[in-house]
Amino acid sequence: MSDASNPFQVWWVNQGHTYAKAKADGYLWAPIPIEGGQSFPHWDSMTQVQAGDLVINSGQKSIVAFSIVRSRAVKHANRKKEGWRVDLDYYDLVSPIMIDEIKPHLEEINASIETNRPFDDFKGVQQGYLFNFSHQGLSILTDRFGDRLPEGIKEYLGMGSEMNFSKYSNERGLIFDGDLVKRYVLSLKTKPFVILCGKPGTGKTKLAQLFAQYLDDQNKTSDTPEEENELLSRRWF
């Protein structure tokens, strides 16, 4: 589930030969088992998807796109068979990420996912449709293959603001944990406000003050990115 530190869920979907049509129409679809029939976690997971979630689209032994969910699942007939449909926006990668390229990380990613894992014990992709993923796994992918992400996904993940702010703070002699900054910026992009919690003296106030100063300085320049202008309307505590 999403929470204050992880404001959206991450999913892994296996599409294979269905990818082209699903992308063209902007959806995911999985069947609803008939009454008394067998169900699977990788089908039932469709009902747990929420608007704003991120989907990693896999097909032909590679990651080919990232998608952003527009709506929760609704019942929708496909070829006269009832199923769950989720609408989403697809963003093709600059170039696919081959499964072989992420094999060294599969065990670590799987260990960060509690249930309905996308990979098997032989460092391959499980047979099935929609699997849980993790923010830790997402961080591994974005850190390792950030240059292949489309601009729409970089903006959604706040990667521009995150990297620019890290450079801004480092130049002023203040170094914040990279994961903390990433979660903070993501929360600001997906929530109307952010509450920082923790023990006194851990840098919460300084982080909020410096980020506000960073946005204000950026707003004074003529080439301020639109995403950072939008962040100025958010509130943080």
PDB file of C-alpha atoms in Angstrom:
ATOM      1  CA  MET A   1       0.000   0.000   0.000  1.00  0.00           C
ATOM      2  CA  SER A   2       1.036   3.639  -0.432  1.00  0.00           C
ATOM      3  CA  ASP A   3       1.910   5.764   2.571  1.00  0.00           C
ATOM      4  CA  ALA A   4       3.454   9.108   3.463  1.00  0.00           C
ATOM      5  CA  SER A   5       6.976   7.981   2.544  1.00  0.00           C
ATOM      6  CA  ASN A   6       5.930   6.014  -0.567  1.00  0.00           C
ATOM      7  CA  PRO A   7       3.006   7.974  -2.023  1.00  0.00           C
ATOM      8  CA  PHE A   8       2.223   5.460  -4.774  1.00  0.00           C
ATOM      9  CA  GLN A   9       2.444   1.717  -5.378  1.00  0.00           C
ATOM     10  CA  VAL A  10       4.714   0.084  -7.948  1.00  0.00           C
ATOM     11  CA  TRP A  11       3.681  -2.891 -10.097  1.00  0.00           C
ATOM     12  CA  TRP A  12       5.265  -5.251 -12.622  1.00  0.00           C
ATOM     13  CA  VAL A  13       3.151  -6.465 -15.552  1.00  0.00           C
ATOM     14  CA  ASN A  14       3.964  -9.192 -18.085  1.00  0.00           C
ATOM     15  CA  GLN A  15       2.324  -8.346 -21.413  1.00  0.00           C
ATOM     16  CA  GLY A  16       4.275 -10.098 -24.154  1.00  0.00           C
ATOM     17  CA  HIS A  17       2.329 -10.205 -27.435  1.00  0.00           C
ATOM     18  CA  THR A  18      -0.570  -8.223 -25.882  1.00  0.00           C
ATOM     19  CA  TYR A  19       1.612  -5.153 -25.292  1.00  0.00           C
ATOM     20  CA  ALA A  20       1.002  -3.374 -28.605  1.00  0.00           C
ATOM     21  CA  LYS A  21      -2.803  -3.453 -28.328  1.00  0.00           C
ATOM     22  CA  ALA A  22      -2.795  -2.608 -24.615  1.00  0.00           C
ATOM     23  CA  LYS A  23      -0.514   0.371 -25.255  1.00  0.00           C
ATOM     24  CA  ALA A  24      -2.592   1.580 -28.210  1.00  0.00           C
ATOM     25  CA  ASP A  25      -5.771   1.546 -26.113  1.00  0.00           C
ATOM     26  CA  GLY A  26      -4.096   2.558 -22.839  1.00  0.00           C
ATOM     27  CA  TYR A  27      -5.120  -0.213 -20.477  1.00  0.00           C
ATOM     28  CA  LEU A  28      -4.300  -3.367 -18.486  1.00  0.00           C
ATOM     29  CA  TRP A  29      -6.787  -6.241 -18.435  1.00  0.00           C
ATOM     30  CA  ALA A  30      -7.033  -9.509 -16.529  1.00  0.00           C
ATOM     31  CA  PRO A  31      -9.950 -11.971 -16.311  1.00  0.00           C
ATOM     32  CA  ILE A  32     -12.282 -12.281 -13.363  1.00  0.00           C
ATOM     33  CA  PRO A  33     -12.510 -15.977 -12.425  1.00  0.00           C
ATOM     34  CA  ILE A  34     -15.943 -17.489 -12.817  1.00  0.00           C
ATOM     35  CA  GLU A  35     -17.791 -18.236  -9.584  1.00  0.00           C
ATOM     36  CA  GLY A  36     -16.112 -21.170  -7.897  1.00  0.00           C
ATOM     37  CA  GLY A  37     -13.237 -21.059 -10.375  1.00  0.00           C
ATOM     38  CA  GLN A  38      -9.548 -20.776  -9.610  1.00  0.00           C
ATOM     39  CA  SER A  39      -8.068 -17.348  -8.994  1.00  0.00           C
ATOM     40  CA  PHE A  40      -4.466 -16.153  -8.837  1.00  0.00           C
ATOM     41  CA  PRO A  41      -2.730 -13.345  -6.923  1.00  0.00           C
ATOM     42  CA  HIS A  42      -1.415 -11.935 -10.213  1.00  0.00           C
ATOM     43  CA  TRP A  43      -5.040 -11.469 -11.364  1.00  0.00           C
ATOM     44  CA  ASP A  44      -6.509 -10.380  -8.027  1.00  0.00           C
ATOM     45  CA  SER A  45      -3.835  -7.667  -7.787  1.00  0.00           C
ATOM     46  CA  MET A  46      -5.736  -5.702 -10.440  1.00  0.00           C
ATOM     47  CA  THR A  47      -8.266  -4.686  -7.774  1.00  0.00           C
ATOM     48  CA  GLN A  48      -5.501  -3.188  -5.604  1.00  0.00           C
ATOM     49  CA  VAL A  49      -4.207  -0.766  -8.243  1.00  0.00           C
ATOM     50  CA  GLN A  50      -4.884   2.909  -7.534  1.00  0.00           C
ATOM     51  CA  ALA A  51      -4.745   6.082  -9.618  1.00  0.00           C
ATOM     52  CA  GLY A  52      -1.215   7.495  -9.586  1.00  0.00           C
ATOM     53  CA  ASP A  53       0.487   4.119  -9.239  1.00  0.00           C
ATOM     54  CA  LEU A  54       3.493   3.282 -11.425  1.00  0.00           C
ATOM     55  CA  VAL A  55       3.579   0.165 -13.622  1.00  0.00           C
ATOM     56  CA  ILE A  56       6.722  -1.410 -15.079  1.00  0.00           C
ATOM     57  CA  ASN A  57       5.760  -2.936 -18.437  1.00  0.00           C
ATOM     58  CA  SER A  58       7.620  -6.112 -19.371  1.00  0.00           C
ATOM     59  CA  GLY A  59       7.463  -7.943 -22.678  1.00  0.00           C
ATOM     60  CA  GLN A  60       9.724 -10.025 -24.911  1.00  0.00           C
ATOM     61  CA  LYS A  61      12.323 -10.589 -22.150  1.00  0.00           C
ATOM     62  CA  SER A  62      12.763  -6.889 -21.484  1.00  0.00           C
ATOM     63  CA  ILE A  63      11.282  -3.842 -19.778  1.00  0.00           C
ATOM     64  CA  VAL A  64       9.833  -1.792 -22.611  1.00  0.00           C
ATOM     65  CA  ALA A  65       7.896   0.990 -20.855  1.00  0.00           C
ATOM     66  CA  PHE A  66       6.779   2.573 -17.589  1.00  0.00           C
ATOM     67  CA  SER A  67       3.134   3.543 -17.159  1.00  0.00           C
ATOM     68  CA  ILE A  68       1.155   5.813 -14.840  1.00  0.00           C
ATOM     69  CA  VAL A  69      -2.271   4.608 -13.735  1.00  0.00           C
ATOM     70  CA  ARG A  70      -5.254   6.898 -14.416  1.00  0.00           C
ATOM     71  CA  SER A  71      -8.019   5.027 -12.626  1.00  0.00           C
ATOM     72  CA  ARG A  72      -8.873   2.069 -10.436  1.00  0.00           C
ATOM     73  CA  ALA A  73     -10.006  -1.209 -11.957  1.00  0.00           C
ATOM     74  CA  VAL A  74     -13.498  -1.454 -13.433  1.00  0.00           C
ATOM     75  CA  LYS A  75     -15.312  -4.495 -14.814  1.00  0.00           C
ATOM     76  CA  HIS A  76     -14.884  -4.680 -18.577  1.00  0.00           C
ATOM     77  CA  ALA A  77     -15.701  -7.441 -21.048  1.00  0.00           C
ATOM     78  CA  ASN A  78     -12.923  -8.484 -23.426  1.00  0.00           C
ATOM     79  CA  ARG A  79     -13.947 -10.906 -26.196  1.00  0.00           C
ATOM     80  CA  LYS A  80     -17.123 -11.577 -24.229  1.00  0.00           C
ATOM     81  CA  LYS A  81     -15.117 -12.565 -21.137  1.00  0.00           C
ATOM     82  CA  GLU A  82     -15.555 -10.477 -18.004  1.00  0.00           C
ATOM     83  CA  GLY A  83     -12.421  -9.008 -16.490  1.00  0.00           C
ATOM     84  CA  TRP A  84     -10.809  -6.097 -14.658  1.00  0.00           C
ATOM     85  CA  ARG A  85      -9.594  -3.137 -16.708  1.00  0.00           C
ATOM     86  CA  VAL A  86      -7.209  -0.442 -15.487  1.00  0.00           C
ATOM     87  CA  ASP A  87      -6.596   2.651 -17.660  1.00  0.00           C
ATOM     88  CA  LEU A  88      -3.103   4.109 -17.770  1.00  0.00           C
ATOM     89  CA  ASP A  89      -0.678   6.220 -19.799  1.00  0.00           C
ATOM     90  CA  TYR A  90       2.258   4.410 -21.410  1.00  0.00           C
ATOM     91  CA  TYR A  91       5.749   5.891 -21.738  1.00  0.00           C
ATOM     92  CA  ASP A  92       8.150   3.877 -23.920  1.00  0.00           C
ATOM     93  CA  LEU A  93      11.733   3.648 -22.695  1.00  0.00           C
ATOM     94  CA  VAL A  94      14.457   5.282 -24.773  1.00  0.00           C
ATOM     95  CA  SER A  95      15.719   1.714 -25.254  1.00  0.00           C
ATOM     96  CA  PRO A  96      14.504  -1.504 -23.602  1.00  0.00           C
ATOM     97  CA  ILE A  97      16.123  -2.830 -20.431  1.00  0.00           C
ATOM     98  CA  MET A  98      16.861  -6.498 -21.032  1.00  0.00           C
ATOM     99  CA  ILE A  99      16.043  -8.913 -18.210  1.00  0.00           C
ATOM    100  CA  ASP A 100      19.614 -10.214 -18.448  1.00  0.00           C
ATOM    101  CA  GLU A 101      20.821  -6.701 -17.557  1.00  0.00           C
ATOM    102  CA  ILE A 102      18.959  -6.704 -14.247  1.00  0.00           C
ATOM    103  CA  LYS A 103      19.673 -10.345 -13.323  1.00  0.00           C
ATOM    104  CA  PRO A 104      22.372  -9.324 -10.797  1.00  0.00           C
ATOM    105  CA  HIS A 105      19.665  -7.367  -8.914  1.00  0.00           C
ATOM    106  CA  LEU A 106      16.711  -9.785  -9.125  1.00  0.00           C
ATOM    107  CA  GLU A 107      17.379 -11.516  -5.816  1.00  0.00           C
ATOM    108  CA  GLU A 108      17.659  -8.172  -4.006  1.00  0.00           C
ATOM    109  CA  ILE A 109      14.488  -6.853  -5.647  1.00  0.00           C
ATOM    110  CA  ASN A 110      12.536 -10.028  -4.863  1.00  0.00           C
ATOM    111  CA  ALA A 111      13.646  -9.870  -1.220  1.00  0.00           C
ATOM    112  CA  SER A 112      12.170  -6.352  -0.960  1.00  0.00           C
ATOM    113  CA  ILE A 113       8.697  -7.574  -2.039  1.00  0.00           C
ATOM    114  CA  GLU A 114       6.532  -9.318   0.548  1.00  0.00           C
ATOM    115  CA  THR A 115       4.079 -11.227  -1.654  1.00  0.00           C
ATOM    116  CA  ASN A 116       3.166 -11.854  -5.302  1.00  0.00           C
ATOM    117  CA  ARG A 117       6.783 -11.488  -6.441  1.00  0.00           C
ATOM    118  CA  PRO A 118       7.570 -11.098 -10.154  1.00  0.00           C
ATOM    119  CA  PHE A 119      10.745 -13.216 -10.263  1.00  0.00           C
ATOM    120  CA  ASP A 120      11.395 -16.889  -9.586  1.00  0.00           C
ATOM    121  CA  ASP A 121      14.261 -18.631  -7.781  1.00  0.00           C
ATOM    122  CA  PHE A 122      16.108 -19.136 -11.057  1.00  0.00           C
ATOM    123  CA  LYS A 123      16.451 -15.390 -11.720  1.00  0.00           C
ATOM    124  CA  GLY A 124      13.715 -15.418 -14.322  1.00  0.00           C
ATOM    125  CA  VAL A 125      10.314 -13.760 -14.652  1.00  0.00           C
ATOM    126  CA  GLN A 126       7.343 -15.590 -13.132  1.00  0.00           C
ATOM    127  CA  GLN A 127       4.543 -16.689 -15.431  1.00  0.00           C
ATOM    128  CA  GLY A 128       1.513 -14.534 -14.714  1.00  0.00           C
ATOM    129  CA  TYR A 129       0.192 -11.039 -15.245  1.00  0.00           C
ATOM    130  CA  LEU A 130       0.338  -8.282 -12.607  1.00  0.00           C
ATOM    131  CA  PHE A 131       2.832  -8.620  -9.762  1.00  0.00           C
ATOM    132  CA  ASN A 132       3.811  -6.477  -6.804  1.00  0.00           C
ATOM    133  CA  PHE A 133       7.018  -4.476  -7.061  1.00  0.00           C
ATOM    134  CA  SER A 134       8.820  -2.254  -4.529  1.00  0.00           C
ATOM    135  CA  HIS A 135      10.211   1.246  -4.231  1.00  0.00           C
ATOM    136  CA  GLN A 136      13.587  -0.294  -3.474  1.00  0.00           C
ATOM    137  CA  GLY A 137      13.411  -2.164  -6.755  1.00  0.00           C
ATOM    138  CA  LEU A 138      12.309   0.992  -8.547  1.00  0.00           C
ATOM    139  CA  SER A 139      15.305   2.861  -7.112  1.00  0.00           C
ATOM    140  CA  ILE A 140      17.638   0.152  -8.419  1.00  0.00           C
ATOM    141  CA  LEU A 141      16.179   0.529 -11.913  1.00  0.00           C
ATOM    142  CA  THR A 142      16.189   4.329 -11.952  1.00  0.00           C
ATOM    143  CA  ASP A 143      19.716   4.552 -10.522  1.00  0.00           C
ATOM    144  CA  ARG A 144      21.109   1.977 -12.932  1.00  0.00           C
ATOM    145  CA  PHE A 145      19.120   2.844 -16.070  1.00  0.00           C
ATOM    146  CA  GLY A 146      18.031   6.456 -15.523  1.00  0.00           C
ATOM    147  CA  ASP A 147      19.325   7.469 -18.941  1.00  0.00           C
ATOM    148  CA  ARG A 148      16.750   5.194 -20.594  1.00  0.00           C
ATOM    149  CA  LEU A 149      13.724   6.641 -18.843  1.00  0.00           C
ATOM    150  CA  PRO A 150      11.397   8.854 -20.914  1.00  0.00           C
ATOM    151  CA  GLU A 151      11.060  12.474 -19.839  1.00  0.00           C
ATOM    152  CA  GLY A 152       7.447  12.004 -18.722  1.00  0.00           C
ATOM    153  CA  ILE A 153       8.499   9.388 -16.183  1.00  0.00           C
ATOM    154  CA  LYS A 154      11.507  11.410 -15.020  1.00  0.00           C
ATOM    155  CA  GLU A 155       9.197  14.346 -14.361  1.00  0.00           C
ATOM    156  CA  TYR A 156       6.676  12.153 -12.549  1.00  0.00           C
ATOM    157  CA  LEU A 157       9.390  10.721 -10.323  1.00  0.00           C
ATOM    158  CA  GLY A 158      10.762  14.194  -9.644  1.00  0.00           C
ATOM    159  CA  MET A 159      14.191  13.146 -10.880  1.00  0.00           C
ATOM    160  CA  GLY A 160      14.973  16.596 -12.267  1.00  0.00           C
ATOM    161  CA  SER A 161      14.061  18.391  -9.054  1.00  0.00           C
ATOM    162  CA  GLU A 162      15.717  15.717  -6.928  1.00  0.00           C
ATOM    163  CA  MET A 163      19.062  15.881  -8.716  1.00  0.00           C
ATOM    164  CA  ASN A 164      19.026  19.688  -8.978  1.00  0.00           C
ATOM    165  CA  PHE A 165      18.213  20.097  -5.290  1.00  0.00           C
ATOM    166  CA  SER A 166      20.929  17.630  -4.246  1.00  0.00           C
ATOM    167  CA  LYS A 167      23.463  19.669  -6.202  1.00  0.00           C
ATOM    168  CA  TYR A 168      22.061  22.888  -4.702  1.00  0.00           C
ATOM    169  CA  SER A 169      22.358  21.589  -1.124  1.00  0.00           C
ATOM    170  CA  ASN A 170      25.813  20.093  -1.689  1.00  0.00           C
ATOM    171  CA  GLU A 171      27.099  23.451  -2.945  1.00  0.00           C
ATOM    172  CA  ARG A 172      25.987  24.931   0.395  1.00  0.00           C
ATOM    173  CA  GLY A 173      27.777  22.285   2.418  1.00  0.00           C
ATOM    174  CA  LEU A 174      24.630  20.336   3.341  1.00  0.00           C
ATOM    175  CA  ILE A 175      24.347  16.704   2.310  1.00  0.00           C
ATOM    176  CA  PHE A 176      21.027  14.900   2.758  1.00  0.00           C
ATOM    177  CA  ASP A 177      20.393  11.190   2.326  1.00  0.00           C
ATOM    178  CA  GLY A 178      19.568  10.521  -1.334  1.00  0.00           C
ATOM    179  CA  ASP A 179      16.617   8.233  -0.571  1.00  0.00           C
ATOM    180  CA  LEU A 180      15.162  10.824   1.817  1.00  0.00           C
ATOM    181  CA  VAL A 181      15.350  13.562  -0.822  1.00  0.00           C
ATOM    182  CA  LYS A 182      13.786  11.259  -3.419  1.00  0.00           C
ATOM    183  CA  ARG A 183      10.858  10.366  -1.151  1.00  0.00           C
ATOM    184  CA  TYR A 184      10.405  14.014  -0.136  1.00  0.00           C
ATOM    185  CA  VAL A 185      10.221  15.278  -3.712  1.00  0.00           C
ATOM    186  CA  LEU A 186       7.954  12.395  -4.775  1.00  0.00           C
ATOM    187  CA  SER A 187       5.610  13.138  -1.885  1.00  0.00           C
ATOM    188  CA  LEU A 188       5.454  16.824  -2.803  1.00  0.00           C
ATOM    189  CA  LYS A 189       4.588  15.911  -6.387  1.00  0.00           C
ATOM    190  CA  THR A 190       1.798  13.519  -5.440  1.00  0.00           C
ATOM    191  CA  LYS A 191       0.375  15.011  -2.221  1.00  0.00           C
ATOM    192  CA  PRO A 192      -1.035  18.480  -1.375  1.00  0.00           C
ATOM    193  CA  PHE A 193       1.223  18.620   1.686  1.00  0.00           C
ATOM    194  CA  VAL A 194       4.012  16.660   3.370  1.00  0.00           C
ATOM    195  CA  ILE A 195       4.590  16.063   7.084  1.00  0.00           C
ATOM    196  CA  LEU A 196       8.172  15.224   8.075  1.00  0.00           C
ATOM    197  CA  CYS A 197       8.420  13.043  11.183  1.00  0.00           C
ATOM    198  CA  GLY A 198      11.450  12.034  13.203  1.00  0.00           C
ATOM    199  CA  LYS A 199      13.603  12.727  16.225  1.00  0.00           C
ATOM    200  CA  PRO A 200      14.725  16.293  16.985  1.00  0.00           C
ATOM    201  CA  GLY A 201      17.992  17.300  15.382  1.00  0.00           C
ATOM    202  CA  THR A 202      17.738  14.978  12.363  1.00  0.00           C
ATOM    203  CA  GLY A 203      17.505  17.800   9.799  1.00  0.00           C
ATOM    204  CA  LYS A 204      13.759  17.896   9.063  1.00  0.00           C
ATOM    205  CA  THR A 205      13.410  21.661   9.457  1.00  0.00           C
ATOM    206  CA  LYS A 206      16.630  22.376   7.567  1.00  0.00           C
ATOM    207  CA  LEU A 207      15.549  20.152   4.681  1.00  0.00           C
ATOM    208  CA  ALA A 208      12.188  21.922   4.357  1.00  0.00           C
ATOM    209  CA  GLN A 209      13.747  25.386   4.689  1.00  0.00           C
ATOM    210  CA  LEU A 210      16.484  24.693   2.161  1.00  0.00           C
ATOM    211  CA  PHE A 211      14.075  23.146  -0.330  1.00  0.00           C
ATOM    212  CA  ALA A 212      11.787  26.183  -0.058  1.00  0.00           C
ATOM    213  CA  GLN A 213      14.822  28.426  -0.608  1.00  0.00           C
ATOM    214  CA  TYR A 214      15.854  26.279  -3.588  1.00  0.00           C
ATOM    215  CA  LEU A 215      12.407  26.579  -5.215  1.00  0.00           C
ATOM    216  CA  ASP A 216      12.319  30.317  -4.568  1.00  0.00           C
ATOM    217  CA  ASP A 217      15.736  30.778  -6.174  1.00  0.00           C
ATOM    218  CA  GLN A 218      14.687  28.640  -9.140  1.00  0.00           C
ATOM    219  CA  ASN A 219      11.480  30.637  -9.549  1.00  0.00           C
ATOM    220  CA  LYS A 220      13.498  33.824  -9.944  1.00  0.00           C
ATOM    221  CA  THR A 221      15.234  32.467 -13.046  1.00  0.00           C
ATOM    222  CA  SER A 222      13.653  32.646 -16.475  1.00  0.00           C
ATOM    223  CA  ASP A 223      14.239  28.977 -17.318  1.00  0.00           C
ATOM    224  CA  THR A 224      12.595  27.444 -14.258  1.00  0.00           C
ATOM    225  CA  PRO A 225      11.226  23.989 -15.180  1.00  0.00           C
ATOM    226  CA  GLU A 226       7.427  23.789 -15.099  1.00  0.00           C
ATOM    227  CA  GLU A 227       7.542  20.890 -12.618  1.00  0.00           C
ATOM    228  CA  GLU A 228       9.455  23.038 -10.102  1.00  0.00           C
ATOM    229  CA  ASN A 229       7.038  25.946 -10.535  1.00  0.00           C
ATOM    230  CA  GLU A 230       4.229  23.495  -9.732  1.00  0.00           C
ATOM    231  CA  LEU A 231       6.004  22.381  -6.566  1.00  0.00           C
ATOM    232  CA  LEU A 232       5.903  25.956  -5.284  1.00  0.00           C
ATOM    233  CA  SER A 233       2.159  25.545  -4.742  1.00  0.00           C
ATOM    234  CA  ARG A 234       2.715  22.652  -2.319  1.00  0.00           C
ATOM    235  CA  ARG A 235       2.967  22.957   1.448  1.00  0.00           C
ATOM    236  CA  TRP A 236       5.474  21.232   3.719  1.00  0.00           C
ATOM    237  CA  PHE A 237       5.760  21.013   7.481  1.00  0.00           C
TER     238      PHE A 237
END
